[in-house]
Coordinates of C-alpha atoms and ligand atoms in Angstrom, one line a residue:
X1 CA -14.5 74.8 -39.2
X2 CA -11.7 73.5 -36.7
X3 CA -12.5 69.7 -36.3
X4 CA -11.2 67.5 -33.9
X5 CA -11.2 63.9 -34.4
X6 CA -10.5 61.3 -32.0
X7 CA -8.7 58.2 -32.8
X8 CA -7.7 60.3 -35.7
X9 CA -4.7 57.9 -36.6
X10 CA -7.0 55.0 -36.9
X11 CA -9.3 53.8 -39.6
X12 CA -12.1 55.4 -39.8
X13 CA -10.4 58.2 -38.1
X14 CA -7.6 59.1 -40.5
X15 CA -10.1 59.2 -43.4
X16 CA -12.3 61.7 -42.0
X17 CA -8.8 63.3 -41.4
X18 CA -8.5 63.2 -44.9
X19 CA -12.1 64.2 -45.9
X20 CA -12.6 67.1 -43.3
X21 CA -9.2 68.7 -44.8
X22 CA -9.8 68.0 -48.4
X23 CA -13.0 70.3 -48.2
X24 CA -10.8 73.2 -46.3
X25 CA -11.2 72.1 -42.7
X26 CA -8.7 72.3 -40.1
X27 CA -8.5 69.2 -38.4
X28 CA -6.6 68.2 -35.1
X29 CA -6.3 64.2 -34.8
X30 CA -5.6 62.7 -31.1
X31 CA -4.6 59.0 -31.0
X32 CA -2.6 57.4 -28.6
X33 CA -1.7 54.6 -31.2
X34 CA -2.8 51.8 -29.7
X35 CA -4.3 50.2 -32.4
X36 CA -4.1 53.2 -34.7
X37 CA -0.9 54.3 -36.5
X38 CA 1.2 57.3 -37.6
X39 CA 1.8 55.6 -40.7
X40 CA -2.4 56.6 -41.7
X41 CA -2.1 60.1 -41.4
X42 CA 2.0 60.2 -42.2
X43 CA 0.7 62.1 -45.2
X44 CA -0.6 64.8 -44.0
X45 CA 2.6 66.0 -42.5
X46 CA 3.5 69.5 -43.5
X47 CA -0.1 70.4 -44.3
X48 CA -0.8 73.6 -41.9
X49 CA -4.3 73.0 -41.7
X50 CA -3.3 69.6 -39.6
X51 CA -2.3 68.7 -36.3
X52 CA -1.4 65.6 -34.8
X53 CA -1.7 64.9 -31.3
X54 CA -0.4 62.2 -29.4
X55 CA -2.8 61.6 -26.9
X56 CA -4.6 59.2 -24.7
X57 CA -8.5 60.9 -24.3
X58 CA -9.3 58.6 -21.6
X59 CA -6.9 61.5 -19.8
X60 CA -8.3 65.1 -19.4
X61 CA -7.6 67.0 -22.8
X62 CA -6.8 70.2 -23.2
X63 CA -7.0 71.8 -26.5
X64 CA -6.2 75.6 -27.1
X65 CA -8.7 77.6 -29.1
X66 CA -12.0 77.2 -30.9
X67 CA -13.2 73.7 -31.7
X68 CA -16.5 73.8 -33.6
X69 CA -17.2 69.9 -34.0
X70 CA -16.2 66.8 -32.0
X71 CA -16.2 63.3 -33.6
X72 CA -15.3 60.6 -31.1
X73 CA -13.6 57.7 -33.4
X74 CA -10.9 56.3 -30.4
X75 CA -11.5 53.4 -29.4
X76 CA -10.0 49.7 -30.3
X77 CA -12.9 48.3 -32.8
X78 CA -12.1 44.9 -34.2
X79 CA -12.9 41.8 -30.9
X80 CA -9.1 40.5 -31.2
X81 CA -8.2 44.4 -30.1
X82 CA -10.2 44.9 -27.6
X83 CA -10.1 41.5 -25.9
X84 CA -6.2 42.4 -25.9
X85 CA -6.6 45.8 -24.7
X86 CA -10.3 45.2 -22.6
X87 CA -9.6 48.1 -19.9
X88 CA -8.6 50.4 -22.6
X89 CA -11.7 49.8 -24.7
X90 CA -14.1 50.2 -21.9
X91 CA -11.7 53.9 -20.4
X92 CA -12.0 55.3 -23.9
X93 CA -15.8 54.2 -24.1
X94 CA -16.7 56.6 -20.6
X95 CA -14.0 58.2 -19.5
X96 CA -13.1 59.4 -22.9
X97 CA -16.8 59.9 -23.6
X98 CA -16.9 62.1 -20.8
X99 CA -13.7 63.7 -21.7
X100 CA -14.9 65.0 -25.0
X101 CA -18.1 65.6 -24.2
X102 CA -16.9 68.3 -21.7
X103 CA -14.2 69.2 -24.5
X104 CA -17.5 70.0 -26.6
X105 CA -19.5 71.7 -24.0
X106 CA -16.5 74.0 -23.0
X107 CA -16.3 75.0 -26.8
X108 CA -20.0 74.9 -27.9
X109 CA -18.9 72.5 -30.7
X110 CA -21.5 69.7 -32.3
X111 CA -20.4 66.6 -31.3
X112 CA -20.6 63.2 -32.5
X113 CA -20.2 59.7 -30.8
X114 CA -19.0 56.2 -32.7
X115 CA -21.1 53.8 -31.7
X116 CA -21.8 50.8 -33.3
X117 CA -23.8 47.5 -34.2
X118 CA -22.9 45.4 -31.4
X119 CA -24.8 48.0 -28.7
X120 CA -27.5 45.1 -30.4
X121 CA -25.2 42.4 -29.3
X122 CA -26.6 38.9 -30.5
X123 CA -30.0 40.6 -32.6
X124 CA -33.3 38.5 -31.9
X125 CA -34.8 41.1 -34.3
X126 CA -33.6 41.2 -38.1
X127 CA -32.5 43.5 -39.7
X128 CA -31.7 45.7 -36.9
X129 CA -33.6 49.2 -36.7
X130 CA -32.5 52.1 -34.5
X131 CA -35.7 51.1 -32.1
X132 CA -34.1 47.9 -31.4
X133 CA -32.8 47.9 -27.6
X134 CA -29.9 45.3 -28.3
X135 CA -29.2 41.3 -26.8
X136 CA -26.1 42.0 -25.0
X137 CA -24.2 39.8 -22.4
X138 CA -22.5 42.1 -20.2
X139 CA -19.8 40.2 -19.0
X140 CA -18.8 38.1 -22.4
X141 CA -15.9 38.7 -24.0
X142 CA -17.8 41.5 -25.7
X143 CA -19.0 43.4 -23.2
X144 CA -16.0 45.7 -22.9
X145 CA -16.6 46.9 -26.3
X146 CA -20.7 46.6 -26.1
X147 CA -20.9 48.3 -22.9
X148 CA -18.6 51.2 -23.4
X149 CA -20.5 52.4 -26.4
X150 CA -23.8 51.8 -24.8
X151 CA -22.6 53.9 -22.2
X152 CA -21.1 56.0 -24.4
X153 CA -24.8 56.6 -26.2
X154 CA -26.4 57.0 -23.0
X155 CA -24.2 59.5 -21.8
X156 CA -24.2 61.4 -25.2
X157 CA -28.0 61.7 -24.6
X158 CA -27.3 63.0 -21.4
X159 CA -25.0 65.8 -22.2
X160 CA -27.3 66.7 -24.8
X161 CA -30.4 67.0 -23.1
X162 CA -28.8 68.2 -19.5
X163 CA -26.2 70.5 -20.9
X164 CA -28.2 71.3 -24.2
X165 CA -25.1 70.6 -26.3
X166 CA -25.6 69.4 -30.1
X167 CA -24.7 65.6 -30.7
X168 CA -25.3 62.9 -33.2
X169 CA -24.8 59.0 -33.4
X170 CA -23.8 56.7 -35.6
X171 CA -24.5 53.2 -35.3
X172 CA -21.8 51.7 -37.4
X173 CA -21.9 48.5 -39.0
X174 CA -19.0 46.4 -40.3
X175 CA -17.2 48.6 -42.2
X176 CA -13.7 48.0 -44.4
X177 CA -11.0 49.2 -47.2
X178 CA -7.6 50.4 -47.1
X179 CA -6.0 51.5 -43.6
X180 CA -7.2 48.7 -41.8
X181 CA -4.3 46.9 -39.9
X182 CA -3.4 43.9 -42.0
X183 CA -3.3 41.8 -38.2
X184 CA -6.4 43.9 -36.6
X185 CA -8.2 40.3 -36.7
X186 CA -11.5 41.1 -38.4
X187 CA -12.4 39.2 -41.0
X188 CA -11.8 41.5 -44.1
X189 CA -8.1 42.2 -43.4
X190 CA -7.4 38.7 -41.8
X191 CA -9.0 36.8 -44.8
X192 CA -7.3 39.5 -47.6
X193 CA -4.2 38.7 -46.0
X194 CA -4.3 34.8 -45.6
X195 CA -5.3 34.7 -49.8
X196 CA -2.4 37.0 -50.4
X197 CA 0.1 34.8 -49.3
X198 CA -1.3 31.5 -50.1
X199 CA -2.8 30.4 -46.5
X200 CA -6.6 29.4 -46.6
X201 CA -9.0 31.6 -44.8
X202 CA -9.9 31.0 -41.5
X203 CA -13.8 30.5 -40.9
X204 CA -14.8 30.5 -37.8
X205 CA -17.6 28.5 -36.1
X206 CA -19.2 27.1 -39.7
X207 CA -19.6 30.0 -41.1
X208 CA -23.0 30.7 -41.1
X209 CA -22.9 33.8 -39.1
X210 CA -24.4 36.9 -41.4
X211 CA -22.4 40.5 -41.7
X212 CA -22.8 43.1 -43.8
X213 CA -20.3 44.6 -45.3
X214 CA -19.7 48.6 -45.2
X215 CA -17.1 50.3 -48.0
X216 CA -15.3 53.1 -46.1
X217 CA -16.0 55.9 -48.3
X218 CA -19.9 55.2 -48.1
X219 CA -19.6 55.2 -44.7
X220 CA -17.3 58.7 -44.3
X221 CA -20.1 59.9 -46.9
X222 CA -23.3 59.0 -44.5
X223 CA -21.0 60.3 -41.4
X224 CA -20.6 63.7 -43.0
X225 CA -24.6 63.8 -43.5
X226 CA -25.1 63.2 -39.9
X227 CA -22.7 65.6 -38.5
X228 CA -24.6 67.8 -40.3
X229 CA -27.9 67.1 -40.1
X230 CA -30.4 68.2 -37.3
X231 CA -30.9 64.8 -36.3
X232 CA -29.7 63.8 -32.4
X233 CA -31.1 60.1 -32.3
X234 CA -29.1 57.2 -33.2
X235 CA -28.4 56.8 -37.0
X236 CA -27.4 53.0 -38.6
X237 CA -25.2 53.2 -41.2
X238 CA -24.3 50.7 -43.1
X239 CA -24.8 48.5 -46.2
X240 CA -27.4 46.1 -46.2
X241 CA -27.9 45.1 -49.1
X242 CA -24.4 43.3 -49.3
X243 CA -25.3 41.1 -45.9
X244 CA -23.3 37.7 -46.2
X245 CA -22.3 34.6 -44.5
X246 CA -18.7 34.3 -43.8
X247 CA -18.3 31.3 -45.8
X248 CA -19.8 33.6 -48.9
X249 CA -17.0 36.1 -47.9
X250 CA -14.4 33.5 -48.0
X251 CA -15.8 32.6 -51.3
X252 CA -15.6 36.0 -52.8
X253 CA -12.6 36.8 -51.8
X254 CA -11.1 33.0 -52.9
X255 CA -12.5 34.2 -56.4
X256 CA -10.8 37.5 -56.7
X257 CA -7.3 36.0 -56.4
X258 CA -5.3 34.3 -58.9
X259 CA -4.5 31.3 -57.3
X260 CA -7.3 30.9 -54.3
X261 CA -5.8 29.1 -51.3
X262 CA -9.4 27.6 -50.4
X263 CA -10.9 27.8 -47.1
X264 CA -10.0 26.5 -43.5
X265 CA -12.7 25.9 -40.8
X266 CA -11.8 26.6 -37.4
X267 CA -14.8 25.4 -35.5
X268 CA -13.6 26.5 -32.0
X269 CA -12.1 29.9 -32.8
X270 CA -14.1 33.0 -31.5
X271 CA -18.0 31.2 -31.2
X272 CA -18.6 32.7 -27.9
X273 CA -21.3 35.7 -28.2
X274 CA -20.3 36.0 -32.2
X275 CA -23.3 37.4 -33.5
X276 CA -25.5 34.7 -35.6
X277 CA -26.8 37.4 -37.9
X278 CA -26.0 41.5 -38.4
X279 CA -28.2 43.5 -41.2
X280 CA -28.8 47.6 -40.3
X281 CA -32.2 48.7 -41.5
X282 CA -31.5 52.0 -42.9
X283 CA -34.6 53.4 -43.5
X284 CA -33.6 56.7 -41.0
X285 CA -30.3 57.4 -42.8
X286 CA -32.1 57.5 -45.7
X287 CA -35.2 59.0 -44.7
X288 CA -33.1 61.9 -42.7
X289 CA -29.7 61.9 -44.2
X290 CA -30.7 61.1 -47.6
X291 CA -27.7 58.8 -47.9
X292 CA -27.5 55.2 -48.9
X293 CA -24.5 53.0 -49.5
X294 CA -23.2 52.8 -53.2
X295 CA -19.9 51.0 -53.7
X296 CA -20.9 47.0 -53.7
X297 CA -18.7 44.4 -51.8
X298 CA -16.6 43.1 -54.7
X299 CA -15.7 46.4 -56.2
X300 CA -14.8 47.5 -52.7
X301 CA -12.6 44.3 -51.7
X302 CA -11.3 44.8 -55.2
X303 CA -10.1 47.8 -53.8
X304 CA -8.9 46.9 -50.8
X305 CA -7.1 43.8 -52.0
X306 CA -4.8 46.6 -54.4
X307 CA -4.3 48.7 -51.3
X308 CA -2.9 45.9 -49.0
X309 CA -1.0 44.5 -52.0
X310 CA 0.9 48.3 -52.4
X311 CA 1.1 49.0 -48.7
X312 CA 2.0 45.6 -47.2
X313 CA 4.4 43.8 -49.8
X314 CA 6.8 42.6 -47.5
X315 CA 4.3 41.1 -44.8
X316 CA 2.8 39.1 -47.8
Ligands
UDP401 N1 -14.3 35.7 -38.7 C1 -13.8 34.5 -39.3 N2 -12.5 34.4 -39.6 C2 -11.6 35.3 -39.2 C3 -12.0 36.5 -38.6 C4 -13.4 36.6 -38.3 O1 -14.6 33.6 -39.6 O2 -10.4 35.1 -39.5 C5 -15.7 35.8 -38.4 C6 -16.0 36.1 -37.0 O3 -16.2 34.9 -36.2 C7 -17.3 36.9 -37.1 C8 -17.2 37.6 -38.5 O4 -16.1 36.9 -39.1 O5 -18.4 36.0 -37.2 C9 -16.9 39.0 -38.4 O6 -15.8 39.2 -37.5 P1 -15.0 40.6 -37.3 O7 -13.9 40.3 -36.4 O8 -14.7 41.1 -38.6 O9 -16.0 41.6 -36.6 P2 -17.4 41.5 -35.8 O10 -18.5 41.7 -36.8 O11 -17.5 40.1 -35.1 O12 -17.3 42.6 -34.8

């Protein structure tokens, strides 16, 4: 298949990059770097079966030749990024929604949207099925991001039952591991890096607020199932058995460094519309995909504490 993956510089991106290649794809990355960097797919140079493009989708794109799947990763994902970069976040949300789309109607390729967990916004239901319509304040500081991928869903559905073309979303839930920005601001990387070089973590509000906590390769795994599956309605994946508070993070991750710098309350720091609680239900992904998440959280931070300590020595 020729794959093209948006925000294919990025996180999430890159390693389908990776995956999509290492089982004899071609795959064409766009990324206009933003918050994704060449340094993520800096491997891959050389290999013929890779193209990078630099390339803002929020623009028309024009891409020559067959394309037989879509997967729409660009977009800023962690709430420091896109309250720096708010217009972006919601352009590449419609505009580049739109853009791809008609990229995968022109080509007759499946397509397949990045949404997320916070289309539920603050959850008054718990955990969070696919049913749930979402709590979301449209003009908090999350509402860029929230909005843009509920738009982003609704036109999906659109394109698929106007135009008739082949789509799939994934709802995804806090995800982590190596290739996350050290500074992205979510609390994995940010808390990784503050143990690393001694500072204490940074818990925000009390730290009583719930995530749950996503290794990347589980969720690459359960995005390759959807892509291709026959299933067009929204898809949570995530890991739910590893939901914590943020002061249990800051724990864990305390224990699995030599010398733990302790923790650091910030009571004032990012409160406003952070989600109380987040747990997917997964019974679709499992019941349709037949995929559930396998690596626990402290094998994965394991992990991804070696990965930043290899790849970021001198910011330590
Ligand atoms: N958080 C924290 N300290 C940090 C960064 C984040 O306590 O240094 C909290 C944040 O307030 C939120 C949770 O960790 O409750 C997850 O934040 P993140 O930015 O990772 O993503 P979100 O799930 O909010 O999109």
């Amino acid at each position: 298949m020729r794959i093209l993956i948006t925000g294919g510089a990025g996180f999430l991106g890159s390693h389908l990059c990776d995956r999509f290649l290492a089982e004899g794809h071609e795959v064409i990355a766009l990324d206009n770097l933003i918050t994704g960097t060449v340094d993520n797919i800096a491997h891959l140079a050389g290999n013929r079966n890779f193209r990078f493009i630099h390339h803002d989708v929020s623009n028309f794109i024009f891409i020559d030749g067959p394309i037989d799947a879509v997967l729409h990763f660009a977009s800023p994902a962690s709430p420091d990024d896109y309250l720096k970069y708010p217009i972006q976040t919601l352009k590449v949300g419609s505009l580049g929604t739109h853009n791809t789309l008609g990229l995968a109607r022109g080509k007759g390729a499946r397509y397949l949207l990045a949404s997320t967990s916070e289309i539920y916004g603050e959850p008054q239901v718990h955990p969070q099925p696919e049913s749930y319509y979402g709590n979301v304040n449209t003009i908090g500081p999350r509402g860029v991001y929230d909005e843009a991928k509920r738009f982003a869903e609704a036109i999906t559905m659109a394109y698929h039952r106007y135009h008739g073309i082949e789509t799939r979303i994934a709802r995804i839930f806090n995800t982590y591991g190596p290739r996350m920005r050290l500074d992205d601001g979510r609390v994995v990387p940010n808390f990784i890096g503050q143990a690393l070089r001694g500072e204490k973590l940074t818990v925000y509000g009390d730290g009583s607020q719930t995530r749950s906590f996503c290794y990347f390769e589980d969720l690459i795994d359960g995005i390759e199932r959807l892509l291709f599956s026959e299933f067009t309605d929204p898809v949570n994946i995530g890991n739910p058995s590893e939901e914590k508070t943020i002061l249990e993070l800051a724990e864990i991750i305390n224990n699995l460094i030599k010398d733990p710098p302790g923790i650091g309350f910030r009571p004032d720091a990012r409160t406003k519309n952070d989600p109380q609680t987040r747990q997917p239900d997964i019974s679709r992904a499992r019941e349709k995909l037949g995929w559930e998440p396998k690596v626990m959280l402290e094998e994965g931070l394991k992990r991804t504490i070696q990965y930043f300590r290899t790849h970021h020595p001198d910011s330590l």
